Coordinates of C-alpha atoms in Angstrom, one line a residue:
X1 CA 23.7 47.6 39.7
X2 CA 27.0 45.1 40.0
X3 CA 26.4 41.9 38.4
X4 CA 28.5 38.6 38.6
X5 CA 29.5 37.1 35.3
X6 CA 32.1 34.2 35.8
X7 CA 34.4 32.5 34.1
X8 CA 34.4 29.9 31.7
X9 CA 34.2 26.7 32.4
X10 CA 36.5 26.7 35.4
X11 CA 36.5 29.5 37.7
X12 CA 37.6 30.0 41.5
X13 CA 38.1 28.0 44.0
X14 CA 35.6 30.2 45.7
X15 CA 34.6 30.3 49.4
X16 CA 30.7 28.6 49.8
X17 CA 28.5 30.0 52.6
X18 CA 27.2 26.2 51.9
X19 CA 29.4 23.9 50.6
X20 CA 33.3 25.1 51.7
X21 CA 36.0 25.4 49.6
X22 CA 34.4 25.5 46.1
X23 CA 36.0 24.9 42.9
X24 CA 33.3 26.2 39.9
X25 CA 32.1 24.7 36.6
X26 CA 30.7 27.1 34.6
X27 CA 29.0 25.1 31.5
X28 CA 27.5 28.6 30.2
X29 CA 29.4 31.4 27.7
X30 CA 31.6 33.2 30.2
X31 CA 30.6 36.9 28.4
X32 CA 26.3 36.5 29.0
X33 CA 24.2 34.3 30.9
X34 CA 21.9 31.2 30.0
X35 CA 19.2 30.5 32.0
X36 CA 15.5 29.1 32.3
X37 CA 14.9 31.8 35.1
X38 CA 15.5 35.3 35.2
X39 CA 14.9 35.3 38.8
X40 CA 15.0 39.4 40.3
X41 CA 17.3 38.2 43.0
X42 CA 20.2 36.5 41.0
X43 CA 23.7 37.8 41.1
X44 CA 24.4 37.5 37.1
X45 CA 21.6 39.8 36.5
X46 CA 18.5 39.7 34.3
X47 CA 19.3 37.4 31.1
X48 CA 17.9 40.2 28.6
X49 CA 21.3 42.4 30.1
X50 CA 23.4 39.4 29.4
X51 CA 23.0 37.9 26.2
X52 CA 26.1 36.1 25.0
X53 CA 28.3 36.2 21.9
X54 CA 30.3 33.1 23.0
X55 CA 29.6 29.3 22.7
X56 CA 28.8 26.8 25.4
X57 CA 32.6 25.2 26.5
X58 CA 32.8 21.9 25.0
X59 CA 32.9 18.8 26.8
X60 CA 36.4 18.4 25.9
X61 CA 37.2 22.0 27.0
X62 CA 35.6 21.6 30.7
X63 CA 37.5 18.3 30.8
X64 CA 40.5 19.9 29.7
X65 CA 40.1 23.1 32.1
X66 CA 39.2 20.8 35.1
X67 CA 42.0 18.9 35.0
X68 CA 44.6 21.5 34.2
X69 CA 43.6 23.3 37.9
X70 CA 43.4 20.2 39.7
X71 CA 46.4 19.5 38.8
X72 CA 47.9 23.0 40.0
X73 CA 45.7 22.7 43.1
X74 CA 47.5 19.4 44.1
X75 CA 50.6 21.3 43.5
X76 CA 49.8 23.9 45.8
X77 CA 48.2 21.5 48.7
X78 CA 44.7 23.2 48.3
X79 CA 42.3 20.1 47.7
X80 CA 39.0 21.7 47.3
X81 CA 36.1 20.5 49.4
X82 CA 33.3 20.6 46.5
X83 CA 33.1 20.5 42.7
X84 CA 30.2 22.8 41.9
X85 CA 28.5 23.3 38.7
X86 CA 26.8 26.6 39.0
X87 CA 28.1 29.4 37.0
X88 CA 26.1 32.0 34.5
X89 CA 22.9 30.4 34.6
X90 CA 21.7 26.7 34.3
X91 CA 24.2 24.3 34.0
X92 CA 21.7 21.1 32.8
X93 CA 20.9 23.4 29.8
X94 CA 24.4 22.2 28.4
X95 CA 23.7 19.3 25.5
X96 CA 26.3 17.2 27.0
X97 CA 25.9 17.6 31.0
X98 CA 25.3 14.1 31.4
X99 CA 28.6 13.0 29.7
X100 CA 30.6 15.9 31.3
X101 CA 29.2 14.8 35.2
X102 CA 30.9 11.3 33.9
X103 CA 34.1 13.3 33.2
X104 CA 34.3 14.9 36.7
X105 CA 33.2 12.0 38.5
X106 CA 36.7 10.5 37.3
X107 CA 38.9 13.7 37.3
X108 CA 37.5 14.0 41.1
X109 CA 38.6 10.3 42.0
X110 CA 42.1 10.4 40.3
X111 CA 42.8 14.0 41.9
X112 CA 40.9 14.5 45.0
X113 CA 38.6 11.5 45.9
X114 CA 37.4 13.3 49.3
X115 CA 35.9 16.3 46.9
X116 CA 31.9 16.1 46.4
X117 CA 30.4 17.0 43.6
X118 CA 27.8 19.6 43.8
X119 CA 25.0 20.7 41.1
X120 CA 23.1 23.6 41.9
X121 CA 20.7 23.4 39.7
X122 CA 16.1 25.2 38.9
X123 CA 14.8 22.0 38.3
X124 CA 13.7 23.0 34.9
X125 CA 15.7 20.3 33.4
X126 CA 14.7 17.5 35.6
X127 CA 12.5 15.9 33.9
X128 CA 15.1 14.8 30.7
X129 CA 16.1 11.0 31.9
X130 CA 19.9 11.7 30.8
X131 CA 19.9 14.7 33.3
X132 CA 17.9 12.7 36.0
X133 CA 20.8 10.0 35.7
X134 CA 23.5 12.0 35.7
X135 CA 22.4 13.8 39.1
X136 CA 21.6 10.6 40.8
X137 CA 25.4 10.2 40.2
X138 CA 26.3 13.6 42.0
X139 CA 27.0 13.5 46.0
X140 CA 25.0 16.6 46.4
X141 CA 22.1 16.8 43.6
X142 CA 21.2 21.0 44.6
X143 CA 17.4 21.6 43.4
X144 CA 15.7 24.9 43.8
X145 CA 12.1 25.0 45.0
X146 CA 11.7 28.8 46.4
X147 CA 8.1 28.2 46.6
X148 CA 4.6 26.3 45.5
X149 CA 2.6 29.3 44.8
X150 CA 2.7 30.0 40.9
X151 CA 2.2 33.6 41.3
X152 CA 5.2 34.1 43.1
X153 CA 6.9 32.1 41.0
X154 CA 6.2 33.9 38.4
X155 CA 7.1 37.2 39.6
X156 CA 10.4 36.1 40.9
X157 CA 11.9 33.2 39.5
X158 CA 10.3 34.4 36.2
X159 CA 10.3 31.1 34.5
X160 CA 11.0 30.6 30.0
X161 CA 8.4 28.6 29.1
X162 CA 5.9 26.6 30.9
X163 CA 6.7 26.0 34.4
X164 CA 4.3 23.6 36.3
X165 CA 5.4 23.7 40.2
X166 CA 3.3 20.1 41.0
X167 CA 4.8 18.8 37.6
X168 CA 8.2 19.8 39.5
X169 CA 7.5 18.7 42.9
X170 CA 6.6 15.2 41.3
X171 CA 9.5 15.1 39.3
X172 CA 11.6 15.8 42.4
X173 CA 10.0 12.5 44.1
X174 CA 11.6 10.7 41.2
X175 CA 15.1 11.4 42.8
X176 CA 13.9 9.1 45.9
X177 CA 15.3 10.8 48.5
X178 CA 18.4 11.6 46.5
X179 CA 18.6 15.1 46.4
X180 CA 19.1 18.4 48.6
X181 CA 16.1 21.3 48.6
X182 CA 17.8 25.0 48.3
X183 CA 15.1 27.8 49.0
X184 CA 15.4 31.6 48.8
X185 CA 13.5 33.3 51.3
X186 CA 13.5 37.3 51.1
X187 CA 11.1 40.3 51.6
X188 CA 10.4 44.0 50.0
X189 CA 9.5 45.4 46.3
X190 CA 5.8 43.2 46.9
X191 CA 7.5 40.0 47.3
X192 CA 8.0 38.3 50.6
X193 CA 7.7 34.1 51.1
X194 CA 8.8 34.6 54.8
X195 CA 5.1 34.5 55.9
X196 CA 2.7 31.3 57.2
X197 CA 0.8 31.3 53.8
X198 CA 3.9 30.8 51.5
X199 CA 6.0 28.9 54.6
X200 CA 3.0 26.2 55.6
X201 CA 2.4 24.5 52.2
X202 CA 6.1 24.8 50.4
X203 CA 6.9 22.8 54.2
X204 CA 4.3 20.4 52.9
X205 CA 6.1 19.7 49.1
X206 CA 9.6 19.7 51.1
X207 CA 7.9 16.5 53.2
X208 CA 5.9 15.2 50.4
X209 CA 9.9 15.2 48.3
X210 CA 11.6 13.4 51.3
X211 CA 14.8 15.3 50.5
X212 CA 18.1 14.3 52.2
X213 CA 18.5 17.6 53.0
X214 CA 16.8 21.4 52.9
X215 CA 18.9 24.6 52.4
X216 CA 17.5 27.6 53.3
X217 CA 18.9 31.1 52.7
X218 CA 18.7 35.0 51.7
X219 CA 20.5 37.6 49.6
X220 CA 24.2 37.5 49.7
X221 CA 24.8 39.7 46.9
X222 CA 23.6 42.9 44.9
X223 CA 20.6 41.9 42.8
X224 CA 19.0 42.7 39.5
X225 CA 16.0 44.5 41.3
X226 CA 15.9 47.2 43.5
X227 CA 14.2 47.3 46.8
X228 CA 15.0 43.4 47.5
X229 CA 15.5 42.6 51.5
X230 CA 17.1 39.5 53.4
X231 CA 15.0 37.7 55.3
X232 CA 16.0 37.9 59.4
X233 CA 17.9 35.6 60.9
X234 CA 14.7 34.9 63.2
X235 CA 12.8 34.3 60.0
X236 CA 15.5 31.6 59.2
X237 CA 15.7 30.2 62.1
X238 CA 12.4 29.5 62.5
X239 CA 11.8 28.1 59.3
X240 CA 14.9 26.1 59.4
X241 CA 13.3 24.9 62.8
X242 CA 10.4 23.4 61.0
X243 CA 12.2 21.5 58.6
X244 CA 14.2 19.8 61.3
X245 CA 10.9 18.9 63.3
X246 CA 9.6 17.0 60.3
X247 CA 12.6 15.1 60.7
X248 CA 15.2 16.7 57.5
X249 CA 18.2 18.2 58.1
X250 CA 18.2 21.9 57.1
X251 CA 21.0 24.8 57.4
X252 CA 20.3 28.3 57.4
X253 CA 22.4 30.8 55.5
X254 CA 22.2 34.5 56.4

């Protein structure tokens, strides 16, 4: 099993199947993972494997470490295309997330204004007003929602702690329109949200949220657990199909 553990709290620029020319910001320990999931599909690996010896990076170290490559990017004349927070787990765990989306806000406009910031983010946080704020301040506020059923959820995004998918969805209202859906569909080892019973109602929350935008995608990358498939293109395509007749804009990543 190859797991990803990145950096910390700059790391890349990496190339996004969704977003371009990514630079990362990795507000986790770069030796172990924190996260509010231990979701069987994601590339860092179960957090039990993981566990870190390192602090959080300090505000003033992500400051410090954005800057510094910004600065060496401009040099070079490779402007990246996205800011992303996304790293070894869940970047609105951080204590300070709302001050440090502040700090990159105006390190992106003095060094490259055309750059978006991105937040990929499990929604577990969401319902904290200082990380609500700070994400309706983000050009692209990334919220996972891989399903409504709990079981599921529970057997693959495996959340800490009580996780109450209506409590979610509602909280996800909240952003009024502001934010983007990103949804893993996938089959094998007994899971598989590709069908009409998992499809027709999560279609439902996805209207009910009014997102600006849906992602959809599969398995890029080795995961945790074994026996894990992608979902087909034609699977994709059609679900991505659905989304756009309700009248949202959705991709499809294979």
């Amino acid at each position: 099993m190859s797991t990803i553990i990145y950096p910390s709290p700059i790391f890349g620029p990496v190339h996004s199947r969704r977003l371009g020319i990514s630079l990362g910001i990795n507000l986790l320990p770069s030796d172990g993972k924190v996260c509010t999931f231990n979701c069987i599909y994601c590339e860092c690996g179960f957090n039990e494997d993981h566990r870190p010896s390192l602090p959080m990076p300090t505000r003033e170290e992500v400051a410090t470490g954005l800057e510094e490559k910004l600065c060496q990017m401009v040099a070079d004349g490779q402007l990246p295309d996205v800011l992303t927070f996304a790293g070894n787990g869940e970047p609105t765990c951080h204590p300070h997330f709302a001050e440090i989306i502040g700090d990159t806000i105006r390190l992106r406009d003095k060094y490259c204004p055309k750059a978006k910031v991105s937040v990929l983010s499990n929604a577990t946080m969401i319902h904290r007003q200082a990380v609500h704020d700070a994400l309706m301040r983000v050009d692209n506020n990334i919220q996972k929602l891989d399903t409504i059923d709990p079981i599921y959820i529970n057997k693959v995004d495996r959340p800490n702690g009580n996780y109450d998918v209506n409590k979610i969805i509602e909280r996800m209202k909240a952003f009024n329109g502001h934010l983007i859906i990103q949804t893993m569909f996938m089959r094998g080892d007994g899971v598989d949200n590709t069908g009409e019973e998992y499809v027709a109602p999560w279609l439902e929350a996805v209207k009910a949220i009014k997102p600006q935008q849906v992602m959809i995608y599969t398995i890029d990358r080795e995961t945790p657990a074994q026996g894990l498939l992608k979902a087909t293109h034609e699977q994709l395509d059609a679900i991505r199909d659905r989304v756009i007749a309700a009248g949202i804009p959705c991709t499809a990543s294979y």
